[in-house]
Backbone as numpy.savetxt, mean C-alpha at the origin, in Angstrom:
# Nx Ny Nz CAx CAy CAz Cx Cy Cz
-17.28 -20.53 8.45 -15.85 -20.81 8.64 -15.28 -19.79 9.60
-15.00 -20.20 10.82 -14.51 -19.30 11.85 -13.09 -19.71 12.26
-12.12 -18.93 11.82 -10.75 -19.16 12.26 -10.48 -18.47 13.59
-11.44 -17.67 14.02 -11.34 -16.94 15.27 -12.58 -17.27 16.07
-12.48 -17.60 17.36 -13.66 -18.01 18.13 -14.79 -16.97 18.06
-16.01 -17.37 17.68 -17.10 -16.40 17.54 -17.51 -15.74 18.85
-17.24 -16.40 19.97 -17.59 -15.84 21.27 -16.37 -15.26 21.99
-15.36 -14.88 21.23 -14.13 -14.37 21.84 -14.38 -13.05 22.54
-13.64 -12.79 23.57 -13.78 -11.55 24.33 -12.41 -10.92 24.56
-11.60 -10.90 23.53 -10.28 -10.30 23.66 -10.41 -8.79 23.84
-9.62 -8.26 24.75 -9.70 -6.83 25.06 -8.73 -6.05 24.16
-9.12 -5.87 22.89 -8.27 -5.14 21.96 -8.09 -3.68 22.38
-9.17 -3.07 22.80 -9.11 -1.65 23.12 -8.38 -1.39 24.44
-8.35 -2.39 25.30 -7.58 -2.22 26.52 -6.08 -2.20 26.26
-5.69 -2.75 25.12 -4.26 -2.78 24.75 -3.93 -1.72 23.70
-4.83 -0.78 23.49 -4.62 0.16 22.38 -3.42 1.09 22.61
-3.07 1.35 23.86 -1.94 2.25 24.09 -0.61 1.57 23.74
-0.56 0.25 23.90 0.62 -0.47 23.43 0.70 -0.41 21.90
-0.48 -0.51 21.25 -0.53 -0.39 19.79 -0.13 1.01 19.35
-0.57 2.02 20.11 -0.17 3.40 19.80 1.36 3.54 19.88
1.94 2.93 20.91 3.40 3.03 21.08 4.12 2.38 19.90
3.64 1.20 19.47 4.25 0.52 18.33 4.10 1.36 17.06
2.91 1.94 16.88 2.68 2.78 15.70 3.59 4.01 15.73
3.78 4.59 16.91 4.65 5.77 17.02 6.09 5.42 16.66
6.55 4.24 17.10 7.91 3.81 16.76 8.05 3.60 15.26
7.06 2.95 14.65 7.10 2.71 13.21 7.09 4.02 12.43
6.26 4.97 12.89 6.19 6.26 12.21 7.50 7.03 12.34
8.13 6.98 13.51 9.40 7.68 13.70 10.49 7.07 12.81
10.54 5.75 12.75 11.53 5.09 11.90 11.28 5.44 10.43
9.99 5.42 10.04 9.65 5.73 8.65 10.01 7.17 8.30
9.65 8.10 9.20 9.96 9.51 8.95 11.47 9.74 8.91
12.20 9.09 9.80 13.65 9.24 9.81 14.29 8.74 8.53
13.81 7.60 8.02 14.36 7.06 6.78 14.02 7.95 5.60
12.80 8.46 5.56 12.40 9.33 4.44 13.19 10.63 4.45
13.48 11.16 5.65 14.22 12.42 5.73 15.70 12.25 5.44
16.27 11.11 5.84 17.71 10.91 5.68 18.07 10.21 4.36
17.35 9.16 4.04 17.67 8.39 2.83 16.84 8.81 1.63
15.58 9.19 1.90 14.68 9.51 0.79 14.26 8.25 0.06
13.67 8.44 -1.10 13.20 7.31 -1.90 14.19 7.01 -3.02
14.35 5.74 -3.29 15.18 5.30 -4.41 14.32 5.33 -5.68
14.20 6.51 -6.27 13.30 6.69 -7.39 13.77 5.90 -8.60
12.83 5.22 -9.24 13.15 4.46 -10.43 13.21 5.33 -11.66
13.48 4.70 -12.79 13.63 5.44 -14.03 12.33 6.08 -14.50
11.21 5.56 -14.02 9.93 6.18 -14.37 9.87 7.63 -13.91
10.59 7.95 -12.83 10.54 9.29 -12.25 11.81 10.11 -12.50
12.94 9.43 -12.70 14.19 10.17 -12.89 14.52 10.40 -14.35
13.88 9.67 -15.26 14.24 9.76 -16.67 15.42 8.87 -16.98
15.82 8.84 -18.26 16.95 8.01 -18.65 16.86 7.64 -20.12
17.61 6.61 -20.50 17.68 6.15 -21.88 16.88 4.85 -22.02
16.05 4.79 -23.05 15.25 3.61 -23.35 15.80 2.97 -24.61
16.19 1.68 -24.52 16.75 0.94 -25.65 15.86 -0.26 -25.93
15.41 -0.40 -27.17 14.64 -1.57 -27.57 15.51 -2.45 -28.46
15.62 -3.72 -28.08 16.44 -4.68 -28.82 15.55 -5.79 -29.38
15.99 -6.35 -30.50 15.25 -7.44 -31.12 15.99 -8.75 -31.01
15.25 -9.80 -30.64 15.77 -11.16 -30.56 14.93 -12.03 -31.50
15.39 -12.29 -32.72 14.59 -13.06 -33.68 14.15 -14.43 -33.15
14.98 -15.06 -32.34 14.62 -16.37 -31.82 13.97 -16.35 -30.46
13.66 -15.16 -29.95 13.09 -15.05 -28.62 14.16 -14.87 -27.56
13.87 -14.08 -26.56 14.85 -13.74 -25.52 14.49 -14.39 -24.20
15.51 -14.80 -23.47 15.35 -15.25 -22.09 15.62 -14.03 -21.21
14.57 -13.46 -20.66 14.70 -12.18 -19.97 15.61 -12.29 -18.75
15.62 -13.43 -18.08 16.49 -13.59 -16.92 17.96 -13.60 -17.34
18.24 -14.23 -18.48 19.62 -14.22 -18.98 20.05 -12.81 -19.36
19.12 -12.04 -19.96 19.42 -10.65 -20.32 19.76 -9.85 -19.07
18.98 -10.01 -18.01 19.24 -9.26 -16.77 20.57 -9.67 -16.14
20.85 -10.98 -16.14 22.12 -11.44 -15.56 23.32 -10.90 -16.35
23.18 -10.87 -17.67 24.27 -10.35 -18.51 24.50 -8.87 -18.26
23.42 -8.11 -18.15 23.55 -6.68 -17.88 24.22 -6.44 -16.52
23.83 -7.21 -15.52 24.45 -7.07 -14.19 25.94 -7.39 -14.26
26.28 -8.47 -14.99 27.68 -8.87 -15.07 28.54 -7.85 -15.83
27.91 -7.10 -16.75 28.64 -6.12 -17.55 28.64 -4.73 -16.93
28.14 -4.62 -15.70 28.18 -3.35 -14.99 26.95 -2.48 -15.12
25.90 -2.99 -15.79 24.65 -2.23 -15.91 23.68 -2.70 -14.84
24.09 -2.57 -13.57 23.29 -3.11 -12.48 22.02 -2.31 -12.22
21.94 -1.07 -12.70 20.73 -0.26 -12.49 19.78 -0.32 -13.69
20.12 -1.12 -14.67 19.25 -1.25 -15.84 18.00 -2.05 -15.50
16.89 -1.68 -16.13 15.63 -2.39 -15.96 15.27 -3.00 -17.30
15.22 -4.34 -17.36 14.93 -5.05 -18.61 13.61 -5.79 -18.49
12.79 -5.73 -19.54 11.52 -6.43 -19.56 11.14 -6.72 -21.00
10.30 -7.76 -21.16 9.80 -8.09 -22.48 8.82 -7.01 -22.92
8.81 -6.72 -24.21 7.99 -5.63 -24.74 7.12 -6.17 -25.87
5.90 -6.55 -25.53 4.96 -7.04 -26.53 5.08 -8.52 -26.80
6.29 -9.04 -27.00 6.52 -10.45 -27.27 7.91 -10.81 -26.77
8.23 -12.10 -26.84 9.55 -12.55 -26.38 10.66 -12.12 -27.34
10.29 -11.61 -28.50 11.30 -11.17 -29.47 11.74 -9.73 -29.26
11.06 -8.99 -28.41 11.40 -7.59 -28.15 11.72 -7.41 -26.67
12.85 -6.78 -26.40 13.28 -6.51 -25.03 13.47 -5.01 -24.88
12.84 -4.46 -23.85 12.96 -3.03 -23.56 13.86 -2.85 -22.35
14.91 -2.06 -22.53 15.88 -1.82 -21.46 15.90 -0.33 -21.15
15.73 -0.02 -19.86 15.77 1.37 -19.41 17.01 1.58 -18.56
17.76 2.62 -18.87 19.02 2.91 -18.20 18.97 4.29 -17.57
19.57 4.47 -16.40 19.59 5.80 -15.77 20.45 6.76 -16.57
20.18 8.05 -16.48 20.99 9.02 -17.21 22.43 9.01 -16.73
23.36 9.21 -17.67 24.78 9.25 -17.34 25.46 10.32 -18.16
26.77 10.48 -17.96 27.51 11.50 -18.68 27.73 11.17 -20.14
27.55 9.90 -20.52 27.77 9.51 -21.90 26.55 9.82 -22.76
26.78 9.93 -24.07 25.67 10.15 -24.99 24.79 8.92 -25.06
23.52 9.12 -25.41 22.59 8.01 -25.42 22.95 6.97 -26.48
23.50 7.41 -27.62 23.88 6.46 -28.66 25.06 5.59 -28.21
26.01 6.20 -27.52 27.16 5.44 -27.03 26.73 4.45 -25.94
25.85 4.88 -25.06 25.35 4.00 -24.00 24.59 2.82 -24.61
23.77 3.10 -25.63 23.02 2.03 -26.29 23.96 1.04 -26.97
25.01 1.55 -27.58 25.99 0.66 -28.24 26.67 -0.25 -27.22
26.98 0.29 -26.05 27.61 -0.52 -25.01 26.68 -1.65 -24.56
25.41 -1.33 -24.43 24.42 -2.35 -24.05 24.33 -3.43 -25.13
24.30 -3.00 -26.39 24.20 -3.95 -27.50 25.41 -4.88 -27.54
26.61 -4.31 -27.38 27.83 -5.12 -27.39 27.83 -6.12 -26.23
27.37 -5.66 -25.08 27.34 -6.54 -23.90 26.41 -7.73 -24.12
25.26 -7.48 -24.72 24.30 -8.57 -24.93 24.67 -9.44 -26.11
25.38 -8.89 -27.10 25.81 -9.71 -28.23 26.88 -10.71 -27.82
27.50 -10.51 -26.68 28.45 -11.50 -26.18 27.75 -12.80 -25.79
26.46 -12.73 -25.50 25.67 -13.91 -25.16 24.85 -14.42 -26.34
24.45 -13.50 -27.24 23.61 -13.88 -28.38 23.97 -12.99 -29.57
24.43 -13.61 -30.66 24.90 -12.84 -31.82 23.78 -12.21 -32.64
22.55 -12.72 -32.50 21.47 -12.25 -33.35 20.71 -11.05 -32.76
21.24 -10.43 -31.71 20.59 -9.27 -31.11 20.73 -8.07 -32.05
19.65 -7.35 -32.28 19.68 -6.16 -33.14 19.09 -4.96 -32.40
19.58 -3.79 -32.75 19.07 -2.55 -32.17 17.84 -2.09 -32.96
16.77 -1.78 -32.26 15.55 -1.32 -32.93 15.32 0.18 -32.74
15.51 0.68 -31.54 15.33 2.11 -31.33 16.02 2.53 -30.03
16.35 3.81 -29.97 16.94 4.41 -28.77 16.23 5.72 -28.52
15.75 5.93 -27.29 15.04 7.15 -26.94 15.55 7.67 -25.60
15.43 8.96 -25.42 15.80 9.59 -24.15 14.55 10.14 -23.48
14.34 9.77 -22.24 13.20 10.27 -21.45 13.73 11.27 -20.45
13.31 12.51 -20.57 13.81 13.57 -19.70 13.22 13.50 -18.30
13.87 14.13 -17.33 13.36 14.13 -15.94 12.05 14.89 -15.78
11.71 15.76 -16.72 10.45 16.51 -16.61 9.25 15.57 -16.65
9.35 14.51 -17.47 8.27 13.52 -17.52 8.16 12.79 -16.19
9.32 12.47 -15.60 9.31 11.81 -14.30 8.69 12.68 -13.22
9.01 13.97 -13.22 8.42 14.89 -12.25 6.90 14.95 -12.41
6.46 14.95 -13.64 5.02 15.00 -13.89 4.33 13.74 -13.39
4.96 12.59 -13.61 4.39 11.34 -13.11 4.36 11.31 -11.59
5.44 11.77 -10.96 5.51 11.78 -9.50 4.44 12.69 -8.91
4.28 13.88 -9.49 3.26 14.81 -9.00 1.86 14.26 -9.22
1.65 13.62 -10.37 0.34 13.05 -10.65 0.02 11.92 -9.68
1.04 11.09 -9.34 0.82 10.02 -8.38 0.50 10.55 -6.99
1.23 11.60 -6.56 0.93 12.21 -5.26 -0.45 12.82 -5.22
-0.86 13.47 -6.32 -2.19 14.04 -6.39 -3.26 12.95 -6.33
-2.99 11.82 -6.99 -3.95 10.71 -6.95 -4.15 10.21 -5.53
-3.06 10.10 -4.76 -3.19 9.67 -3.37 -3.99 10.67 -2.53
-3.77 11.96 -2.75 -4.53 12.98 -2.02 -6.01 12.93 -2.37
-6.32 12.71 -3.63 -7.72 12.61 -4.05 -8.37 11.40 -3.41
-7.64 10.29 -3.34 -8.16 9.09 -2.69 -8.47 9.37 -1.22
-7.55 10.01 -0.51 -7.76 10.31 0.90 -8.96 11.24 1.10
-9.07 12.26 0.25 -10.20 13.19 0.36 -11.52 12.49 0.08
-11.54 11.64 -0.93 -12.77 10.91 -1.24 -13.19 9.99 -0.12
-12.22 9.31 0.49 -12.53 8.41 1.61 -13.05 9.20 2.80
-12.46 10.36 3.07 -12.90 11.20 4.18 -14.36 11.61 3.99
-14.72 12.04 2.79 -16.09 12.45 2.51 -17.05 11.27 2.63
-16.67 10.13 2.06 -17.55 8.97 2.09 -17.81 8.47 3.51
-16.72 8.27 4.27 -16.89 7.74 5.63 -17.64 8.74 6.51
-17.35 10.03 6.34 -18.06 11.04 7.11 -19.54 11.05 6.81
-19.91 10.87 5.55 -21.33 10.84 5.15 -21.98 9.52 5.54
-21.24 8.42 5.36 -21.82 7.09 5.59 -21.91 6.75 7.07
-20.96 7.22 7.86 -20.94 6.87 9.27 -21.00 8.12 10.14
-19.82 8.62 10.52 -19.77 9.75 11.43 -18.40 10.41 11.31
-18.35 11.71 11.64 -17.13 12.48 11.40 -15.95 11.91 12.19
-16.18 11.49 13.43 -15.08 10.96 14.23 -14.57 9.64 13.66
-15.48 8.81 13.16 -15.04 7.58 12.50 -14.26 7.89 11.23
-14.70 8.93 10.51 -13.97 9.33 9.31 -12.57 9.79 9.66
-12.45 10.55 10.75 -11.13 10.99 11.19 -10.24 9.82 11.55
-10.79 8.84 12.28 -10.00 7.65 12.62 -9.58 6.86 11.40
-10.48 6.76 10.41 -10.16 6.01 9.19 -9.05 6.69 8.40
-9.12 8.01 8.26 -8.11 8.73 7.49 -6.76 8.69 8.20
-6.76 8.87 9.52 -5.49 8.81 10.26 -4.87 7.41 10.16
-5.71 6.37 10.24 -5.19 5.00 10.12 -4.65 4.74 8.72
-5.36 5.26 7.70 -4.90 5.07 6.34 -3.58 5.81 6.09
-3.50 7.05 6.58 -2.25 7.80 6.45 -1.12 7.08 7.19
-1.43 6.52 8.36 -0.46 5.73 9.12 0.07 4.57 8.28
-0.83 3.84 7.62 -0.42 2.69 6.81 0.51 3.12 5.67
0.11 4.16 4.94 0.88 4.58 3.77 2.26 5.12 4.17
2.31 5.90 5.25 3.58 6.48 5.69 4.53 5.38 6.17
4.02 4.43 6.95 4.87 3.36 7.47 5.41 2.51 6.32
4.54 2.13 5.39 5.00 1.31 4.26 5.99 2.09 3.40
5.71 3.38 3.18 6.63 4.21 2.40 7.99 4.31 3.10
7.97 4.41 4.42 9.22 4.47 5.17 10.01 3.17 5.06
9.30 2.03 5.10 9.99 0.74 4.96 10.58 0.61 3.55
9.83 1.07 2.55 10.34 1.06 1.17 11.62 1.88 1.08
11.64 3.03 1.76 12.83 3.86 1.78 13.96 3.19 2.55
13.62 2.56 3.67 14.64 1.95 4.54 15.37 0.81 3.84
14.64 -0.02 3.11 15.26 -1.18 2.45 15.83 -0.81 1.09
15.61 0.43 0.64 16.17 0.86 -0.64 15.45 0.30 -1.84
14.18 -0.07 -1.70 13.42 -0.61 -2.81 13.22 0.46 -3.89
13.41 0.08 -5.14 13.23 1.04 -6.23 11.77 1.47 -6.31
11.54 2.77 -6.21 10.17 3.32 -6.24 9.84 3.69 -7.68
9.04 2.84 -8.33 8.64 3.10 -9.71 7.12 3.07 -9.81
6.61 3.03 -11.03 5.17 3.10 -11.22 4.45 1.87 -10.64
5.10 0.71 -10.65 4.45 -0.48 -10.09 4.29 -0.35 -8.57
5.29 0.23 -7.91 5.19 0.45 -6.47 4.12 1.50 -6.17
4.06 2.55 -6.99 3.01 3.55 -6.81 1.63 2.93 -6.99
1.49 2.04 -7.96 0.22 1.34 -8.16 -0.14 0.50 -6.93
0.88 -0.11 -6.31 0.63 -0.89 -5.10 0.12 -0.01 -3.97
0.64 1.22 -3.85 0.17 2.14 -2.82 -1.29 2.51 -3.04
-1.68 2.76 -4.29 -3.07 3.08 -4.57 -3.97 1.89 -4.26
-3.51 0.67 -4.56 -4.28 -0.52 -4.23 -4.41 -0.70 -2.73
-3.34 -0.41 -1.99 -3.38 -0.54 -0.54 -4.35 0.44 0.11
-4.46 1.63 -0.48 -5.39 2.61 0.07 -6.81 2.06 0.04
-7.20 1.45 -1.08 -8.53 0.86 -1.17 -8.68 -0.36 -0.29
-7.65 -1.20 -0.23 -7.73 -2.41 0.58 -7.85 -2.08 2.06
-7.02 -1.17 2.53 -7.00 -0.84 3.95 -8.33 -0.24 4.40
-8.87 0.67 3.60 -10.11 1.32 4.01 -11.28 0.34 3.93
-11.23 -0.64 3.04 -12.30 -1.62 2.95 -12.40 -2.43 4.23
-11.27 -2.86 4.75 -11.26 -3.62 6.00 -11.77 -2.76 7.15
-11.39 -1.49 7.16 -11.84 -0.59 8.22 -13.34 -0.35 8.15
-13.89 -0.23 6.94 -15.33 0.00 6.78 -16.13 -1.17 7.32
-15.65 -2.39 7.12 -16.36 -3.56 7.64 -16.46 -3.49 9.16
-15.37 -3.12 9.82 -15.38 -2.99 11.29 -16.32 -1.87 11.70
-16.27 -0.73 11.00 -17.13 0.40 11.34 -18.61 0.04 11.19
-18.94 -0.73 10.17 -20.33 -1.11 9.96 -20.84 -1.97 11.10
-20.00 -2.88 11.57 -20.41 -3.71 12.71 -20.51 -2.87 13.98
-19.65 -1.89 14.17 -19.73 -1.00 15.32 -21.06 -0.26 15.32
-21.47 0.25 14.18 -22.74 0.98 14.10 -23.92 0.05 14.40
-23.89 -1.18 13.87 -24.96 -2.12 14.14 -25.05 -2.45 15.63
-23.90 -2.66 16.26 -23.91 -3.04 17.67 -24.31 -1.88 18.58
-24.02 -0.65 18.19 -24.48 0.48 18.99 -26.01 0.55 19.00
-26.65 0.06 17.94 -28.11 0.06 17.88 -28.72 -1.17 18.54
-27.94 -2.27 18.60 -28.47 -3.51 19.17 -28.13 -3.67 20.64
-26.90 -3.34 21.01 -26.43 -3.55 22.38 -26.73 -2.31 23.21
-27.86 -2.35 23.93 -28.28 -1.19 24.71 -27.45 -1.01 25.98
-26.86 -2.10 26.44 -26.05 -2.03 27.63 -24.58 -2.10 27.24
-23.77 -1.53 28.07 -22.34 -1.55 27.80 -21.83 -0.19 27.38
-20.61 0.09 27.73 -19.98 1.36 27.37 -19.57 1.35 25.90
-19.17 2.52 25.41 -18.71 2.60 24.02 -17.52 1.68 23.79
-16.61 1.63 24.76 -15.45 0.77 24.62 -15.85 -0.70 24.54
-16.80 -1.12 25.34 -17.23 -2.52 25.34 -17.92 -2.89 24.03
-18.76 -1.99 23.54 -19.46 -2.26 22.28 -18.48 -2.34 21.12
-17.54 -1.41 21.05 -16.57 -1.41 19.95 -15.63 -2.60 20.06
-15.29 -3.00 21.27 -14.44 -4.17 21.46 -15.14 -5.43 20.98
-16.44 -5.54 21.28 -17.21 -6.69 20.82 -17.30 -6.70 19.29
-17.39 -5.53 18.68 -17.49 -5.45 17.22 -16.22 -5.94 16.55
-15.08 -5.55 17.09 -13.80 -6.00 16.52 -13.66 -7.51 16.67
-14.08 -8.06 17.82 -14.03 -9.51 18.01 -14.92 -10.24 17.01
-16.11 -9.70 16.75 -17.05 -10.36 15.85 -16.58 -10.36 14.40
-15.83 -9.35 14.01 -15.35 -9.27 12.63 -13.95 -9.87 12.46
-13.38 -10.42 13.53 -12.01 -10.90 13.47 -11.84 -12.07 12.50
-12.82 -12.98 12.44 -12.72 -14.11 11.52 -12.67 -13.63 10.09
-13.53 -12.68 9.76 -13.53 -12.12 8.40 -12.20 -11.44 8.10
-11.68 -10.70 9.07 -10.41 -10.00 8.88 -9.27 -10.99 8.65
-9.23 -12.05 9.45 -8.16 -13.04 9.33 -8.23 -13.75 7.98
-9.43 -14.16 7.57 -9.58 -14.89 6.31 -9.24 -13.99 5.13
-9.80 -12.77 5.11 -9.56 -11.85 3.99 -8.09 -11.47 3.89
-7.52 -11.07 5.01 -6.11 -10.67 5.00 -5.21 -11.85 4.67
-5.54 -13.02 5.20 -4.72 -14.19 4.94 -4.70 -14.60 3.48
-5.88 -14.64 2.84 -5.94 -15.04 1.43 -5.27 -13.99 0.54
-5.48 -12.70 0.86 -4.83 -11.65 0.07 -3.32 -11.71 0.25
-2.89 -11.97 1.46 -1.45 -12.07 1.73 -0.83 -13.23 0.95
-1.52 -14.37 0.90 -1.00 -15.52 0.16 -0.92 -15.23 -1.33
-1.90 -14.48 -1.85 -1.86 -14.10 -3.27 -0.67 -13.21 -3.56
-0.46 -12.20 -2.70 0.70 -11.32 -2.89 2.01 -12.08 -2.70
2.00 -13.07 -1.80 3.21 -13.87 -1.59 3.54 -14.70 -2.83
2.50 -15.22 -3.51 2.73 -15.95 -4.75 3.35 -15.05 -5.81
2.87 -13.80 -5.90 3.47 -12.85 -6.84 4.91 -12.56 -6.47
5.18 -12.46 -5.18 6.53 -12.16 -4.71 7.50 -13.30 -5.05
7.04 -14.54 -4.90 7.91 -15.69 -5.11 8.07 -16.01 -6.59
6.96 -15.95 -7.34 6.98 -16.42 -8.73 6.88 -15.30 -9.76
6.66 -14.06 -9.33 6.43 -12.98 -10.28 7.68 -12.44 -10.94
8.85 -12.76 -10.41 10.08 -12.28 -11.01 10.39 -10.84 -10.65
11.42 -10.32 -11.28 11.90 -8.98 -10.94 10.89 -7.90 -11.28
10.11 -8.10 -12.34 9.16 -7.07 -12.77 8.09 -6.79 -11.72
7.72 -7.82 -10.93 6.67 -7.66 -9.93 7.23 -7.66 -8.50
8.54 -7.61 -8.37 9.14 -7.68 -7.03 8.71 -6.51 -6.16
8.88 -5.28 -6.65 8.51 -4.11 -5.85 7.03 -4.04 -5.57
6.22 -4.37 -6.56 4.76 -4.35 -6.40 4.32 -5.33 -5.33
4.79 -6.58 -5.42 4.35 -7.62 -4.48 4.88 -7.38 -3.07
6.13 -6.91 -2.96 6.69 -6.64 -1.63 5.92 -5.51 -0.95
5.58 -4.48 -1.70 4.80 -3.37 -1.13 3.43 -3.85 -0.68
2.81 -4.72 -1.46 1.52 -5.27 -1.05 1.63 -6.10 0.22
2.67 -6.92 0.32 2.85 -7.74 1.52 2.99 -6.87 2.77
3.81 -5.84 2.66 3.99 -4.92 3.79 2.68 -4.21 4.12
1.99 -3.74 3.09 0.76 -2.99 3.30 -0.35 -3.82 3.91
-0.46 -5.08 3.50 -1.50 -5.95 4.06 -1.26 -6.18 5.54
-0.01 -6.43 5.91 0.30 -6.65 7.33 0.04 -5.39 8.16
0.52 -4.25 7.69 0.33 -3.00 8.44 -1.15 -2.59 8.43
-1.83 -2.78 7.29 -3.24 -2.40 7.19 -4.13 -3.22 8.10
-3.85 -4.52 8.22 -4.63 -5.36 9.13 -4.44 -4.93 10.57
-3.21 -4.62 10.93 -2.92 -4.13 12.28 -3.68 -2.84 12.57
-3.68 -1.90 11.62 -4.33 -0.61 11.86 -5.86 -0.74 11.88
-6.41 -1.66 11.09 -7.87 -1.85 11.09 -8.34 -2.36 12.45
-7.52 -3.17 13.10 -7.90 -3.73 14.39 -7.64 -2.74 15.52
-6.46 -2.14 15.53 -6.03 -1.38 16.69 -6.09 0.14 16.53
-5.88 0.65 15.32 -5.67 2.08 15.17 -6.94 2.83 14.83
-7.63 2.42 13.76 -8.76 3.20 13.24 -9.87 3.36 14.28
-10.36 2.25 14.80 -11.47 2.31 15.77 -11.02 2.94 17.08
-9.79 2.61 17.52 -9.30 3.15 18.79 -9.15 4.66 18.73
-8.68 5.19 17.60 -8.57 6.63 17.45 -9.94 7.30 17.48
-10.92 6.68 16.85 -12.28 7.23 16.88 -12.82 7.28 18.30
-12.54 6.23 19.08 -12.98 6.21 20.48 -12.31 7.30 21.28
-11.00 7.48 21.09 -10.27 8.49 21.85 -10.57 9.91 21.38
-11.14 10.05 20.18 -11.57 11.36 19.71 -12.96 11.73 20.22
-13.56 10.85 21.05 -14.81 11.19 21.70 -16.05 10.62 21.06
-15.94 9.51 20.32 -17.12 8.89 19.72 -18.07 8.39 20.80
-19.36 8.74 20.68 -20.37 8.34 21.64 -21.45 7.51 20.95
-22.20 6.79 21.79 -23.28 5.97 21.26 -24.28 6.81 20.47
-24.59 8.00 20.99 -25.58 8.85 20.33 -25.18 9.24 18.90
-23.88 9.24 18.64 -23.41 9.68 17.32 -23.83 8.73 16.22
-24.09 7.45 16.56 -24.40 6.46 15.53 -25.81 5.91 15.64
-26.61 6.44 16.55 -27.99 5.98 16.67 -28.89 6.74 15.72
-29.99 6.10 15.35 -31.00 6.78 14.54 -31.71 7.84 15.37
-32.43 8.72 14.72 -33.07 9.84 15.43 -34.03 9.35 16.50
-34.88 8.37 16.16 -35.84 7.89 17.15 -35.15 7.16 18.30
-34.03 6.46 17.98 -33.28 5.80 19.04 -32.63 6.82 19.97
-32.16 7.92 19.40 -31.56 8.97 20.22 -32.59 9.56 21.17
-33.81 9.75 20.69 -34.86 10.32 21.55 -35.19 9.37 22.70
-35.30 8.05 22.39 -35.59 7.09 23.45 -34.46 7.02 24.47
-33.22 7.11 23.97 -32.07 7.08 24.88 -32.07 8.31 25.78
-32.39 9.46 25.23 -32.42 10.69 26.02 -33.52 10.61 27.07
-34.70 10.05 26.68 -35.79 9.93 27.64 -35.42 8.98 28.78
-34.69 7.89 28.42 -34.28 6.94 29.46 -33.27 7.57 30.41
-32.38 8.40 29.88 -31.41 9.07 30.74 -32.09 10.09 31.64
-33.08 10.81 31.08 -33.79 11.81 31.88 -34.61 11.18 32.98
-35.17 9.99 32.74 -36.02 9.34 33.75 -35.23 8.53 34.76
-33.93 8.36 34.48 -33.09 7.58 35.41 -32.94 8.35 36.71
-32.95 7.66 37.87 -32.79 8.34 39.17 -31.38 8.91 39.33
């Protein structure tokens, strides 16, 4: 199944400087938004009041959310907890006591349903949120370090550098867009970033593997020509994989509701940016960092290549 012509000869690497310019603009916009607006941290990181309510006859979660919005609790996060009879509501910290805030929520929801009962009220301090935020940042750093070691061992140091720079590019750009649109940054969005790190590097590894194979098979042609042919050969796989993953994330975005809105939107952005970087950024950066044919040849192939160069007139 080839959605991309198998004999295509598109000059991706000849257009890499235009791709660099686009990436630079995206990075500047992302950095500017992060510096000026910052992230709209969710209650997972800022702390707040947790209220659990009981609905003996089952709750319509969308009605609960609409009621909270209409009553002025627009920053509240409501979700089912275990079953349709339990609703968990998280509220940002405010100047009022947690018991008074919980009572206001209960009164607001009892206007729509008289059988609502209070089950528990808890306060989550900001220290827990700081710990979660630091743990999430550490997880991303560990992922980047692990990928750097793997790609450097599996392929070559310059390819590892290109892969890490492309991955950092993807995460920073998506994070900047999340900041720019004011998307609530909670644990689901953080989970999407960790998923994107694995997805983006997987696509890049496929391209790198074909580059290494072609350096051993294609004895003629410059490094740029060989790498350009490799990207063309893997384009069908890239289009199919990215397209099906994008459609899956789009289904979550359309039908997943508010609980999966941030997660699915982050995935959609990451898939688009990650596909672009796998084609234009990762391999192109490796080439501009000085990747040579000899770097990916086997020892005996390197010796034959050196002998051929020495015997050339």
